């Protein structure tokens, strides 16, 4: 039997720039008020090997990240820093290992129907310059591919969010042990999911 939608989980990491900008509370608030349930949360300082493993858990990540960067440059009528997606990603990964270990991060797991897509929608697109107004990246930060590539550093986009439920499973296992994940129900889940909800009239 298919597990209910409400069991979908996703990983969010508030990156070092999000912690330094004092945006942890604001970011948690945006996910919390969507109806998703917080099931794990911790602050830690990661190390380069852990970050490399995190980004390469998905065998397609190198190709997709390079292609996404090239497409963004083309859409703006600009030449990308390289025509080879893997050359771009090599640089990105090195920069990420430095950036993501530069200070504490806050890792959390959010659970609920369509958790992966809902979190990605609230986070906004990877590049803050083009992410929509109203999203976390669109509202709170101003970085661009052009600026980060010129300066040879990682794009500072406040948060990481898993790309698919399968990716989320692997990423959650990489950041959390099973006893750090909490299984509990929220009273609000009745109005979100209960087909027999009887109402609140007294
Ligand atoms: P995230 O959602 O964590 O996934 C990969 C990260 O790599 C991304 O956010 C950015 O922080 C970073 N990134 C992706 N593409 C580039 C790029 N072209 N230049 C610098 N950083 C990048």
Tab-separated table of C-alpha atoms and ligand atoms in Angstrom:
chain	number	residue	atom	x	y	z
A	1	UNK	CA	0.000	0.000	0.000
A	2	UNK	CA	1.263	3.502	-0.864
A	3	UNK	CA	2.174	5.497	2.257
A	4	UNK	CA	-0.037	8.530	2.794
A	5	UNK	CA	1.080	11.864	1.310
A	6	UNK	CA	1.408	13.281	4.810
A	7	UNK	CA	4.519	11.136	5.418
A	8	UNK	CA	6.680	12.835	2.766
A	9	UNK	CA	9.811	14.392	4.264
A	10	UNK	CA	12.398	16.868	3.017
A	11	UNK	CA	15.728	18.201	4.250
A	12	UNK	CA	16.360	21.928	4.675
A	13	UNK	CA	19.730	23.372	5.657
A	14	UNK	CA	20.034	26.997	6.697
A	15	UNK	CA	23.479	27.719	5.256
A	16	UNK	CA	26.164	29.749	7.102
A	17	UNK	CA	24.963	33.006	5.480
A	18	UNK	CA	21.411	32.371	6.735
A	19	UNK	CA	22.691	31.891	10.291
A	20	UNK	CA	24.930	35.000	10.028
A	21	UNK	CA	22.037	37.104	8.706
A	22	UNK	CA	19.943	36.053	11.747
A	23	UNK	CA	17.287	34.563	9.463
A	24	UNK	CA	16.851	31.156	11.139
A	25	UNK	CA	13.602	32.178	12.854
A	26	UNK	CA	12.175	33.804	9.726
A	27	UNK	CA	12.965	30.724	7.624
A	28	UNK	CA	11.482	28.319	10.186
A	29	UNK	CA	8.374	30.550	10.390
A	30	UNK	CA	7.754	30.394	6.639
A	31	UNK	CA	7.841	26.585	6.565
A	32	UNK	CA	5.955	26.233	9.838
A	33	UNK	CA	3.002	28.378	8.789
A	34	UNK	CA	2.613	26.440	5.507
A	35	UNK	CA	1.219	23.490	7.484
A	36	UNK	CA	4.346	21.351	7.247
A	37	UNK	CA	5.524	19.675	10.471
A	38	UNK	CA	9.029	20.101	11.892
A	39	UNK	CA	10.320	16.617	12.795
A	40	UNK	CA	14.070	17.244	13.329
A	41	UNK	CA	16.320	20.245	13.934
A	42	UNK	CA	19.955	20.777	14.946
A	43	UNK	CA	22.821	23.266	14.665
A	44	UNK	CA	26.226	21.949	13.670
A	45	UNK	CA	29.504	22.817	11.953
A	46	UNK	CA	30.011	20.464	9.020
A	47	UNK	CA	33.290	19.317	7.436
A	48	UNK	CA	34.382	19.307	3.761
A	49	UNK	CA	34.027	15.518	3.272
A	50	UNK	CA	30.465	15.603	4.644
A	51	UNK	CA	29.552	18.442	2.263
A	52	UNK	CA	31.131	16.734	-0.767
A	53	UNK	CA	29.189	13.560	0.011
A	54	UNK	CA	25.948	15.545	0.515
A	55	UNK	CA	26.118	17.150	-2.933
A	56	UNK	CA	27.268	13.992	-4.754
A	57	UNK	CA	24.657	11.646	-3.235
A	58	UNK	CA	22.722	12.281	-6.450
A	59	UNK	CA	24.826	10.929	-9.356
A	60	UNK	CA	23.258	13.515	-11.698
A	61	UNK	CA	24.000	16.529	-9.484
A	62	UNK	CA	27.279	17.490	-11.224
A	63	UNK	CA	25.711	17.499	-14.705
A	64	UNK	CA	22.433	19.171	-13.661
A	65	UNK	CA	24.118	21.961	-11.652
A	66	UNK	CA	26.478	22.769	-14.545
A	67	UNK	CA	23.635	22.735	-17.084
A	68	UNK	CA	21.449	24.946	-14.875
A	69	UNK	CA	24.248	27.510	-14.568
A	70	UNK	CA	24.862	27.528	-18.352
A	71	UNK	CA	21.106	27.937	-19.032
A	72	UNK	CA	20.926	30.928	-16.648
A	73	UNK	CA	23.800	32.675	-18.402
A	74	UNK	CA	22.279	32.005	-21.850
A	75	UNK	CA	18.858	33.295	-20.746
A	76	UNK	CA	20.530	36.592	-19.869
A	77	UNK	CA	22.388	36.705	-23.204
A	78	UNK	CA	25.745	36.170	-21.455
A	79	UNK	CA	28.574	33.679	-22.059
A	80	UNK	CA	28.852	31.022	-19.281
A	81	UNK	CA	32.213	30.666	-17.455
A	82	UNK	CA	32.707	27.336	-19.290
A	83	UNK	CA	30.804	25.359	-21.946
A	84	UNK	CA	31.436	22.136	-20.020
A	85	UNK	CA	28.875	21.575	-17.207
A	86	UNK	CA	31.321	19.342	-15.317
A	87	UNK	CA	34.051	21.998	-15.300
A	88	UNK	CA	31.564	24.473	-13.809
A	89	UNK	CA	30.446	21.973	-11.152
A	90	UNK	CA	34.024	21.119	-10.167
A	91	UNK	CA	34.541	24.763	-9.213
A	92	UNK	CA	31.104	24.981	-7.571
A	93	UNK	CA	31.756	21.918	-5.414
A	94	UNK	CA	35.130	23.214	-4.191
A	95	UNK	CA	33.562	26.572	-3.336
A	96	UNK	CA	30.629	24.849	-1.593
A	97	UNK	CA	32.957	22.777	0.594
A	98	UNK	CA	34.540	26.019	1.813
A	99	UNK	CA	31.307	28.004	2.184
A	100	UNK	CA	29.248	25.292	3.882
A	101	UNK	CA	31.943	24.673	6.521
A	102	UNK	CA	32.642	28.367	7.182
A	103	UNK	CA	30.352	28.475	10.219
A	104	UNK	CA	27.407	26.757	11.872
A	105	UNK	CA	24.442	25.604	9.810
A	106	UNK	CA	20.962	24.592	10.952
A	107	UNK	CA	19.702	21.305	9.525
A	108	UNK	CA	16.037	20.404	9.734
A	109	UNK	CA	13.508	17.930	8.410
A	110	UNK	CA	10.007	19.021	7.409
A	111	UNK	CA	7.181	16.554	6.904
A	112	UNK	CA	3.804	16.776	5.194
A	113	UNK	CA	1.950	16.373	1.898
A	114	UNK	CA	4.182	17.339	-1.041
A	115	UNK	CA	6.849	18.492	1.435
A	116	UNK	CA	9.622	18.550	-1.200
A	117	UNK	CA	7.707	20.704	-3.697
A	118	UNK	CA	6.175	22.991	-1.066
A	119	UNK	CA	9.590	23.708	0.460
A	120	UNK	CA	11.175	24.348	-2.968
A	121	UNK	CA	8.316	26.726	-3.820
A	122	UNK	CA	8.769	28.689	-0.573
A	123	UNK	CA	12.584	28.673	-0.993
A	124	UNK	CA	12.515	30.082	-4.542
A	125	UNK	CA	14.932	29.370	-7.408
A	126	UNK	CA	18.634	28.738	-6.801
A	127	UNK	CA	19.795	32.189	-7.936
A	128	UNK	CA	18.521	34.956	-5.626
A	129	UNK	CA	18.660	37.550	-8.431
A	130	UNK	CA	16.003	35.662	-10.408
A	131	UNK	CA	14.064	33.894	-7.626
A	132	UNK	CA	10.484	35.136	-7.224
A	133	UNK	CA	9.475	37.929	-4.881
A	134	UNK	CA	7.729	36.395	-1.871
A	135	UNK	CA	10.150	33.457	-1.666
A	136	UNK	CA	12.894	33.175	0.967
A	137	UNK	CA	15.709	33.657	-1.559
A	138	UNK	CA	13.795	36.332	-3.452
A	139	UNK	CA	13.029	38.360	-0.337
A	140	UNK	CA	16.145	38.115	1.821
A	141	UNK	CA	19.259	37.977	-0.355
A	142	UNK	CA	20.684	39.570	-3.511
A	143	UNK	CA	23.354	37.237	-4.966
A	144	UNK	CA	23.784	36.208	-8.643
A	145	UNK	CA	25.655	33.558	-10.666
A	146	UNK	CA	27.570	36.401	-12.305
A	147	UNK	CA	28.770	37.825	-8.992
A	148	UNK	CA	29.636	34.464	-7.361
A	149	UNK	CA	31.435	33.148	-10.457
A	150	UNK	CA	33.399	36.404	-10.916
A	151	UNK	CA	34.488	36.221	-7.270
A	152	UNK	CA	35.201	32.454	-7.466
A	153	UNK	CA	32.885	31.614	-4.592
A	154	UNK	CA	29.663	29.780	-3.920
A	155	UNK	CA	26.302	31.360	-4.590
A	156	UNK	CA	25.046	32.594	-1.207
A	157	UNK	CA	21.410	31.630	-1.278
A	158	UNK	CA	20.595	31.098	2.432
A	159	UNK	CA	19.196	27.570	2.290
A	160	UNK	CA	19.470	24.153	0.734
A	161	UNK	CA	16.305	22.146	0.029
A	162	UNK	CA	16.103	18.562	-1.310
A	163	UNK	CA	15.136	18.196	-4.982
A	164	UNK	CA	12.950	15.069	-4.871
A	165	UNK	CA	11.514	12.633	-2.262
A	166	UNK	CA	14.222	10.063	-3.165
A	167	UNK	CA	16.971	12.672	-2.816
A	168	UNK	CA	15.422	13.758	0.491
A	169	UNK	CA	15.586	10.193	1.869
A	170	UNK	CA	19.308	9.925	1.105
A	171	UNK	CA	20.064	13.446	2.373
A	172	UNK	CA	18.102	13.003	5.622
A	173	UNK	CA	20.015	9.768	6.344
A	174	UNK	CA	23.259	11.657	5.653
A	175	UNK	CA	22.509	14.433	8.189
A	176	UNK	CA	20.382	12.718	10.850
A	177	UNK	CA	20.366	9.423	12.727
A	178	UNK	CA	16.966	7.728	12.980
A	179	UNK	CA	16.652	8.592	16.712
A	180	UNK	CA	16.909	12.314	15.868
A	181	UNK	CA	13.726	12.134	13.768
A	182	UNK	CA	10.546	12.568	15.780
A	183	UNK	CA	7.323	10.805	15.005
A	184	UNK	CA	4.337	12.682	16.438
A	185	UNK	CA	1.056	14.172	15.336
A	186	UNK	CA	-0.005	17.804	15.296
A	187	UNK	CA	-3.597	18.724	16.116
A	188	UNK	CA	-3.706	20.809	12.890
A	189	UNK	CA	-3.195	17.628	10.831
A	190	UNK	CA	-6.888	16.849	11.351
A	191	UNK	CA	-7.950	19.839	9.293
A	192	UNK	CA	-5.222	19.242	6.724
A	193	UNK	CA	-5.701	15.501	6.162
A	194	UNK	CA	-8.597	13.896	8.060
A	195	UNK	CA	-11.319	12.779	5.592
A	196	UNK	CA	-13.766	12.335	8.482
A	197	UNK	CA	-13.182	15.757	9.989
A	198	UNK	CA	-16.443	16.699	11.718
A	199	UNK	CA	-15.880	20.420	12.134
A	200	UNK	CA	-15.448	22.556	15.204
A	201	UNK	CA	-19.008	23.682	16.011
A	202	UNK	CA	-19.995	23.250	19.641
B	1	LIG	P1	21.813	24.442	-3.312
B	1	LIG	O1	20.329	24.498	-3.420
B	1	LIG	O2	22.410	24.090	-1.998
B	1	LIG	O3	22.414	23.440	-4.396
B	1	LIG	C1	23.711	23.561	-4.922
B	1	LIG	C2	24.388	24.833	-4.504
B	1	LIG	O4	25.535	25.177	-5.264
B	1	LIG	C3	23.441	25.969	-4.732
B	1	LIG	O5	22.413	25.903	-3.777
B	1	LIG	C4	24.382	27.165	-4.698
B	1	LIG	O6	24.708	27.577	-3.385
B	1	LIG	C5	25.638	26.577	-5.349
B	1	LIG	N1	25.774	26.882	-6.796
B	1	LIG	C6	25.098	26.305	-7.801
B	1	LIG	N2	25.529	26.790	-8.998
B	1	LIG	C7	26.505	27.671	-8.724
B	1	LIG	C8	27.359	28.500	-9.536
B	1	LIG	N3	27.282	28.508	-10.853
B	1	LIG	N4	28.252	29.276	-8.917
B	1	LIG	C9	28.368	29.271	-7.571
B	1	LIG	N5	27.602	28.512	-6.761
B	1	LIG	C10	26.684	27.729	-7.318
